[in-house]
CSV table of C-alpha atoms in Angstrom, one decimal:
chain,number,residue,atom,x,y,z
K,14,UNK,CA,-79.1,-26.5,-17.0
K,15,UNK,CA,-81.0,-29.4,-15.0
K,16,UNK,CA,-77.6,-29.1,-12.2
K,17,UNK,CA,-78.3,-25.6,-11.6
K,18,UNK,CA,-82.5,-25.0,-10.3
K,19,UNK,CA,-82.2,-21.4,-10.6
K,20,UNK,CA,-81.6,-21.9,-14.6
K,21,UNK,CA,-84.4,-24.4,-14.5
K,22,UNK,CA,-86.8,-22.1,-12.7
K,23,UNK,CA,-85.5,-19.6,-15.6
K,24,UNK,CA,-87.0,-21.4,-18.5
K,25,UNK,CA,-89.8,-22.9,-16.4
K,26,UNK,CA,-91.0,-19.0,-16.3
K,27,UNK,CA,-90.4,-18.2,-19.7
K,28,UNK,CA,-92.5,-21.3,-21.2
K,29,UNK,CA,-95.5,-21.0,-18.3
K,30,UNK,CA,-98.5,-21.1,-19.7
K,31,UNK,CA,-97.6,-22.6,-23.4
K,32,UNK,CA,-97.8,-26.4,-23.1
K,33,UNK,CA,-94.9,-27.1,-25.4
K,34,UNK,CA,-93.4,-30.5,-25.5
K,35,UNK,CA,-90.3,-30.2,-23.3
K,36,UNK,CA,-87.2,-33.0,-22.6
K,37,UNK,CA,-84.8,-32.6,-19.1
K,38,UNK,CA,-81.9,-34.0,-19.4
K,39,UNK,CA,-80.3,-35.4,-16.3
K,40,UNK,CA,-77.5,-33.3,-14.5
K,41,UNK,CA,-74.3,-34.5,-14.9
K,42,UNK,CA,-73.8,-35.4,-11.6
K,43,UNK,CA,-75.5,-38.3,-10.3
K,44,UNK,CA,-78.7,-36.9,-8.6
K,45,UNK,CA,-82.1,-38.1,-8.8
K,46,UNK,CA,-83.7,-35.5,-6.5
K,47,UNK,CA,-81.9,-32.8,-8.6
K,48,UNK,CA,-83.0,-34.4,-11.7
K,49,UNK,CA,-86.8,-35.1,-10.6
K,50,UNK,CA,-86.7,-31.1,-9.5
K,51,UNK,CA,-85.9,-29.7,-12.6
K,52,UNK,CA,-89.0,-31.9,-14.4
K,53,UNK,CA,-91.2,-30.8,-11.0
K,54,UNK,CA,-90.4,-27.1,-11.7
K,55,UNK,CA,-91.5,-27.6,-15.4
K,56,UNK,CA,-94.9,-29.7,-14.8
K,57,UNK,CA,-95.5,-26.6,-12.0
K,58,UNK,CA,-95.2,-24.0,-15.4
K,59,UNK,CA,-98.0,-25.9,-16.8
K,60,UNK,CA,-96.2,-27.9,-19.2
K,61,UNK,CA,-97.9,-31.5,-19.5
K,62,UNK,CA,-95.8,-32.9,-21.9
K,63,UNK,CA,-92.4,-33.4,-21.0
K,64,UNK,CA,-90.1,-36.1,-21.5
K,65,UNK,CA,-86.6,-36.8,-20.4
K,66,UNK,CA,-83.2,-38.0,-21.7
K,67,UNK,CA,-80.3,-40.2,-20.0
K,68,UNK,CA,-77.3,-39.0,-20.8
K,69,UNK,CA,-75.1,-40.7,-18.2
K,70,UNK,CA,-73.5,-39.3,-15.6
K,71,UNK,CA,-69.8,-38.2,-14.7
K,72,UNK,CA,-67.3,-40.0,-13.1
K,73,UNK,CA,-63.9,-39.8,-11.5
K,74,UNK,CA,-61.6,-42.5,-12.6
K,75,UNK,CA,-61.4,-45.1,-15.5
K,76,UNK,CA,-64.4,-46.2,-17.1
K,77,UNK,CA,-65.3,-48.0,-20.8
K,78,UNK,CA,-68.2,-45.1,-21.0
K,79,UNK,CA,-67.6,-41.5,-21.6
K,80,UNK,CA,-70.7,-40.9,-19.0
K,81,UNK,CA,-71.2,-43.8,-17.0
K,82,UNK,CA,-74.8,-44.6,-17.4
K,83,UNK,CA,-75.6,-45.8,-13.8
K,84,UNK,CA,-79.1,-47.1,-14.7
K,85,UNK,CA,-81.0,-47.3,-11.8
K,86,UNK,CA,-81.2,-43.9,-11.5
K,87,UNK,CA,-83.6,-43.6,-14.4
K,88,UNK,CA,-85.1,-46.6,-13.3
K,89,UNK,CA,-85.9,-44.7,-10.2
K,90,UNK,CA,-87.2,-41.7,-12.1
K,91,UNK,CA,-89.6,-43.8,-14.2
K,92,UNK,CA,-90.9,-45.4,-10.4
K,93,UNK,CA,-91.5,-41.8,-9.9
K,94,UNK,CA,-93.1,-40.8,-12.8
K,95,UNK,CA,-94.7,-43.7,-14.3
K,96,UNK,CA,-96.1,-41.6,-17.4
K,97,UNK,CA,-92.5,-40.1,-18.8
K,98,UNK,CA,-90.8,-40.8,-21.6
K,99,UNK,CA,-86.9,-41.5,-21.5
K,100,UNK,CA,-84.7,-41.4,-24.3
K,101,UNK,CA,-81.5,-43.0,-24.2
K,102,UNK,CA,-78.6,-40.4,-25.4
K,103,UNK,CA,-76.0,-43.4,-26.1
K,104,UNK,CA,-73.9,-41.3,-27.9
K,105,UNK,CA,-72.9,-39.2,-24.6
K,106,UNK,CA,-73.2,-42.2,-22.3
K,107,UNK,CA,-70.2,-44.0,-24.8
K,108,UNK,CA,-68.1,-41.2,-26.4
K,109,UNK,CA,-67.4,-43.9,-28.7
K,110,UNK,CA,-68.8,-45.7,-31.8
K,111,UNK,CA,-67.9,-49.3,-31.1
K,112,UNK,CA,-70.0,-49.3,-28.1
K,113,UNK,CA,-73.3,-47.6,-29.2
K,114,UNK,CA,-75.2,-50.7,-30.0
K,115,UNK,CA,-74.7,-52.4,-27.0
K,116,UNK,CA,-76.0,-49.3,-24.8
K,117,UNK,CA,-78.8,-48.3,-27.0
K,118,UNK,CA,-79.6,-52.6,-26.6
K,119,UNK,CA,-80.0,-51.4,-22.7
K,120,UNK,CA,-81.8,-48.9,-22.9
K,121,UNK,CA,-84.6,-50.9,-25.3
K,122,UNK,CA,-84.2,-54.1,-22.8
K,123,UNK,CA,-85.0,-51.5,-19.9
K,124,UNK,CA,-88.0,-50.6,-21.9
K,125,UNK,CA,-86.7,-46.6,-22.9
K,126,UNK,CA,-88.8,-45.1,-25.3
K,127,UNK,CA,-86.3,-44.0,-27.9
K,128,UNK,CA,-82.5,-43.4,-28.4
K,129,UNK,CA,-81.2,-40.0,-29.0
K,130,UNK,CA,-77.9,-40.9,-31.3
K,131,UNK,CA,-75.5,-38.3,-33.1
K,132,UNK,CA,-75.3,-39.0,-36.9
K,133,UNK,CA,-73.0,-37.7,-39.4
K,134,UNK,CA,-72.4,-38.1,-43.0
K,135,UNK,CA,-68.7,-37.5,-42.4
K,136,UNK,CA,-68.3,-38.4,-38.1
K,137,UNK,CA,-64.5,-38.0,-38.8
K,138,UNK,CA,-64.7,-34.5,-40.3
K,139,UNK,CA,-67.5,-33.2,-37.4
K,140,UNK,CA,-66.2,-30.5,-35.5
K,141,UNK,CA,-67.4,-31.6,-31.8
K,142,UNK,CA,-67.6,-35.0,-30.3
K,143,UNK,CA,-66.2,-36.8,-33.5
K,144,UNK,CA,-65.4,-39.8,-32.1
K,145,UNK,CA,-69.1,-40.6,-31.2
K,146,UNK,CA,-71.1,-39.9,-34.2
K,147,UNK,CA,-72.0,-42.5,-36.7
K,148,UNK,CA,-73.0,-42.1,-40.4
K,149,UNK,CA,-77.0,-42.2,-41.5
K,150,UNK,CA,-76.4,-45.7,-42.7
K,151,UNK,CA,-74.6,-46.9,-39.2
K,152,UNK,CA,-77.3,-45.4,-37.4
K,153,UNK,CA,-80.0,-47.3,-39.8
K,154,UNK,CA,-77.8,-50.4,-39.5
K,155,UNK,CA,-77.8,-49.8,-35.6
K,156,UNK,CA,-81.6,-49.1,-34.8
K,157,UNK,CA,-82.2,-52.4,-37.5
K,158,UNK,CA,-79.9,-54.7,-35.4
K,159,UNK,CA,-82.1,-53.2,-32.0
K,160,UNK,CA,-84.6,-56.4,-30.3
K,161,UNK,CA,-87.2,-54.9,-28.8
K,162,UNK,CA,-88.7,-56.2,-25.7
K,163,UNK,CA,-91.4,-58.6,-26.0
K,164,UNK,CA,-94.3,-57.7,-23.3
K,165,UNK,CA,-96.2,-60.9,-23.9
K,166,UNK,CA,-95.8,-64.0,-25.8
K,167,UNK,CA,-96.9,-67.8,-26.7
K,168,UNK,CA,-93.1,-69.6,-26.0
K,169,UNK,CA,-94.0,-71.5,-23.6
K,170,UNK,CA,-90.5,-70.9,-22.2
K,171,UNK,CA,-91.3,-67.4,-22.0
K,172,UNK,CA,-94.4,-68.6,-20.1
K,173,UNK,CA,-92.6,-71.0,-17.8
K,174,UNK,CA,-90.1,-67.7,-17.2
K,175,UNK,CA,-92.6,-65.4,-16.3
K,176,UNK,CA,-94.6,-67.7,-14.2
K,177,UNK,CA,-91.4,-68.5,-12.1
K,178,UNK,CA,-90.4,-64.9,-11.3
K,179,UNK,CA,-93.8,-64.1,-10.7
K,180,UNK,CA,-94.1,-66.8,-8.0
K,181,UNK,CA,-90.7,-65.8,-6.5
């Protein structure tokens, strides 16, 4: 309902007044103001706790992603609200298996605070977006396989790396 502010204004009045932990997905279309108006028209209800999840965005034309996850825009949205939590939903962003990994690897080297991925004990037999579920022990092999970002560290490489971009 983010695309539509009526819808968001909606909910926004039914939940005002019970802080409730609330994600806002991003509108389909690519729109940061849209986006950043739907989480404004929550925090105004009195909410405090909201978080937000990526789920790419359309596109016209060919593309290896299902939603093409165009991430500066959550970039931007984090600039603007430095305390949010985003969630990566790689499963809509690919609409395939073979590429989870390598999106959910983004979304942990842009520092996201979680993935949101669609598991399955049987993907083949579920009856709505098949083709981009995994089973419990994919997913487990998945979040296993996942490097998480290193904020600090002794390599002196690392050190040398930092130093440089810092200078720059």
């Amino acid at each position: 309902t983010t695309v539509n502010p009526f819808s968001v204004q909606e909910v926004a009045d039914a939940i005002k007044g019970v802080d409730i932990p609330v994600l806002v997905k991003n509108p389909i279309n690519p729109d940061l103001k849209l986006w950043m108006g739907g989480i404004e028209r929550i925090y105004k209800a009195g909410v405090t706790r909201i978080g937000v999840i990526h789920r790419g965005f359309s596109y016209h034309g060919q593309t290896k992603y299902r939603n093409v996850p165009r991430w500066q825009i959550p970039i931007e949205l984090k600039r603007n609200f430095p305390d949010i939590q985003i969630i990566c939903d790689n499963s809509h962003i690919c609409g395939r298996r073979d590429t989870l990994q390598a999106v959910a690897q983004k979304a942990m080297d842009l520092s996201f605070d979680g993935i949101m991925t669609e598991v399955h004990p049987t993907p083949d037999e579920a009856w709505s977006d098949a083709a981009q579920q995994i089973t419990p022990d994919t997913f487990g092999q998945l979040v296993a396989a996942l490097k998480l970002r290193v904020e600090t560290s002794d390599d002196p490489e690392y050190k040398d790396t930092i130093d440089h971009l810092r200078h720059e």
